[in-house]
């Protein structure tokens, strides 16, 4: 299963909107081709195939790497862009399975780039930049989104955040102002249940094991690439250290969601998250 | 038993078949205000396959609606003022896992089948404002 791209733009006429949407879609596809590991001609695939060679990266790929390395450094390596071999050892995304310990140890020693934790957000940002030239817009790719301007009624965009326990429910709605982005990492996004145990795709870079402790992390940031990477980093760090790490970033706000034994949600919010909240649901 | 759910991931998360099926549905096109209806009218599910509208299902009329798609059939069920996918010929079944939707703005998508079900309509008096999009 892939994902859905949802693009909205406020324009004076439908023709203008259609043209802008088409351009934004092309931008999404173009950025995908830079960073995907499913195409051997992508920048990232070429780098993985020849890590010691003279691979020339596009300026945009270098920008994606800059964001990845910055978040890696500022999160004490909780965000790690070199887990490609580890993810493959687990069989993500197509055939997840519990890897042999020796295979996992070997994979942890490899530095194979996988920019999935930041490149999607980068594509969202570029598409929003394209649509934003026409008017207020919203770009949502697989649940990670960026907005420009406002809705037709002049209000900030209203964003629902999925309840990690139930994909058909929201646990909160947010008002997201011009130029902000929202990204979520959750244990429900890609996972396998094997012998009754849930194995999800957010892995501890130190152990290669799925991180336990949180159900989801949602981050509000000035751009979606940053939000995407920090949502993963905070998830890996856990409820307390993750919240503290987000607090240290002056441009970020977020909510870290754990599930109590009675099934209720326990929210760990940064100090500036509250003003974004429109409504909370039990 | 192994169950795999992959509701997101443009970059590294698609199967080969999904990528061959063009990967992404352009789910919403046009001016935001298009599609809003008069106050008091019930919400409806607008069903698109490959971008073309193939059906509009008022949510106040229960029923079961098979929709032909590239891999076979997706079955939509309207009941209790909501729409959901009850059966799908796709491999991942994520569309079924997305559950029932009842608010204008909600979206159900089956990417392998290029199917999108968008709920349209004006919220009724007393309804919560529908979000413009969902972070997940």
PDB file of C-alpha atoms in Angstrom, chain A residues 3-8 19-36 60 64 118-131 138-146 148 224-225 228, chain B residues 9-12 14 22-28:
ATOM      1  CA  UNK A   3      -0.054   6.731   0.300  1.00  0.00           C
ATOM      2  CA  UNK A   4      -2.389   9.537  -0.595  1.00  0.00           C
ATOM      3  CA  UNK A   5      -1.424  13.047  -1.587  1.00  0.00           C
ATOM      4  CA  UNK A   6      -4.076  15.613  -0.750  1.00  0.00           C
ATOM      5  CA  UNK A   7      -3.603  19.068  -2.226  1.00  0.00           C
ATOM      6  CA  UNK A   8      -5.902  22.035  -1.697  1.00  0.00           C
ATOM      7  CA  UNK A  19      -2.582  24.253 -13.258  1.00  0.00           C
ATOM      8  CA  UNK A  20      -1.072  24.929  -9.841  1.00  0.00           C
ATOM      9  CA  UNK A  21      -2.129  21.520  -8.547  1.00  0.00           C
ATOM     10  CA  UNK A  22      -0.548  19.831 -11.542  1.00  0.00           C
ATOM     11  CA  UNK A  23       2.709  21.715 -11.002  1.00  0.00           C
ATOM     12  CA  UNK A  24       2.713  20.837  -7.302  1.00  0.00           C
ATOM     13  CA  UNK A  25       2.121  17.184  -8.063  1.00  0.00           C
ATOM     14  CA  UNK A  26       5.058  17.230 -10.479  1.00  0.00           C
ATOM     15  CA  UNK A  27       7.197  18.756  -7.751  1.00  0.00           C
ATOM     16  CA  UNK A  28       6.266  15.963  -5.354  1.00  0.00           C
ATOM     17  CA  UNK A  29       7.174  13.351  -7.938  1.00  0.00           C
ATOM     18  CA  UNK A  30      10.443  15.080  -8.767  1.00  0.00           C
ATOM     19  CA  UNK A  31      11.610  15.203  -5.150  1.00  0.00           C
ATOM     20  CA  UNK A  32      10.620  11.579  -4.679  1.00  0.00           C
ATOM     21  CA  UNK A  33      12.961  10.588  -7.482  1.00  0.00           C
ATOM     22  CA  UNK A  34      15.873  12.270  -5.716  1.00  0.00           C
ATOM     23  CA  UNK A  35      15.572  10.411  -2.458  1.00  0.00           C
ATOM     24  CA  UNK A  36      13.828   7.108  -3.062  1.00  0.00           C
ATOM     25  CA  UNK A  60      18.166  19.683  -3.182  1.00  0.00           C
ATOM     26  CA  UNK A  64      17.693  17.056   2.539  1.00  0.00           C
ATOM     27  CA  UNK A 118      12.793  13.559   6.114  1.00  0.00           C
ATOM     28  CA  UNK A 119      12.461  13.448   2.316  1.00  0.00           C
ATOM     29  CA  UNK A 120       8.700  13.142   2.321  1.00  0.00           C
ATOM     30  CA  UNK A 121       8.471  16.306   4.370  1.00  0.00           C
ATOM     31  CA  UNK A 122      10.858  18.022   1.997  1.00  0.00           C
ATOM     32  CA  UNK A 123       8.582  17.140  -0.922  1.00  0.00           C
ATOM     33  CA  UNK A 124       5.575  18.474   0.970  1.00  0.00           C
ATOM     34  CA  UNK A 125       7.401  21.761   1.519  1.00  0.00           C
ATOM     35  CA  UNK A 126       8.316  22.114  -2.162  1.00  0.00           C
ATOM     36  CA  UNK A 127       4.770  21.353  -3.296  1.00  0.00           C
ATOM     37  CA  UNK A 128       3.374  23.872  -0.810  1.00  0.00           C
ATOM     38  CA  UNK A 129       5.795  26.483  -2.130  1.00  0.00           C
ATOM     39  CA  UNK A 130       4.431  25.917  -5.632  1.00  0.00           C
ATOM     40  CA  UNK A 131       0.774  26.084  -4.601  1.00  0.00           C
ATOM     41  CA  UNK A 138      -2.604  22.791   2.093  1.00  0.00           C
ATOM     42  CA  UNK A 139      -0.444  19.826   1.049  1.00  0.00           C
ATOM     43  CA  UNK A 140      -0.814  16.542   2.887  1.00  0.00           C
ATOM     44  CA  UNK A 141       1.220  13.502   1.880  1.00  0.00           C
ATOM     45  CA  UNK A 142       0.545  10.416   3.915  1.00  0.00           C
ATOM     46  CA  UNK A 143      -0.482  12.465   6.935  1.00  0.00           C
ATOM     47  CA  UNK A 144       2.453  14.912   6.952  1.00  0.00           C
ATOM     48  CA  UNK A 145       1.427  18.358   5.834  1.00  0.00           C
ATOM     49  CA  UNK A 146       2.297  21.998   5.266  1.00  0.00           C
ATOM     50  CA  UNK A 148       0.457  28.452   3.270  1.00  0.00           C
ATOM     51  CA  UNK A 224       7.659  19.704   7.040  1.00  0.00           C
ATOM     52  CA  UNK A 225      11.144  18.236   6.575  1.00  0.00           C
ATOM     53  CA  UNK A 228       9.120  14.882   9.904  1.00  0.00           C
TER      54      UNK A 228
ATOM     55  CA  UNK B   9       4.949   6.451   2.932  1.00  0.00           C
ATOM     56  CA  UNK B  10       5.404   8.025  -0.460  1.00  0.00           C
ATOM     57  CA  UNK B  11       9.083   7.475  -0.521  1.00  0.00           C
ATOM     58  CA  UNK B  12      10.096   4.058   0.653  1.00  0.00           C
ATOM     59  CA  UNK B  14       5.135   1.427  -1.529  1.00  0.00           C
ATOM     60  CA  UNK B  22       1.166   5.583 -10.204  1.00  0.00           C
ATOM     61  CA  UNK B  23       1.579   5.790  -6.483  1.00  0.00           C
ATOM     62  CA  UNK B  24      -0.380   8.808  -5.550  1.00  0.00           C
ATOM     63  CA  UNK B  25      -3.936   9.863  -5.934  1.00  0.00           C
ATOM     64  CA  UNK B  26      -4.469  13.527  -6.445  1.00  0.00           C
ATOM     65  CA  UNK B  27      -7.325  13.473  -4.066  1.00  0.00           C
ATOM     66  CA  UNK B  28      -8.599  16.979  -4.077  1.00  0.00           C
TER      67      UNK B  28
END
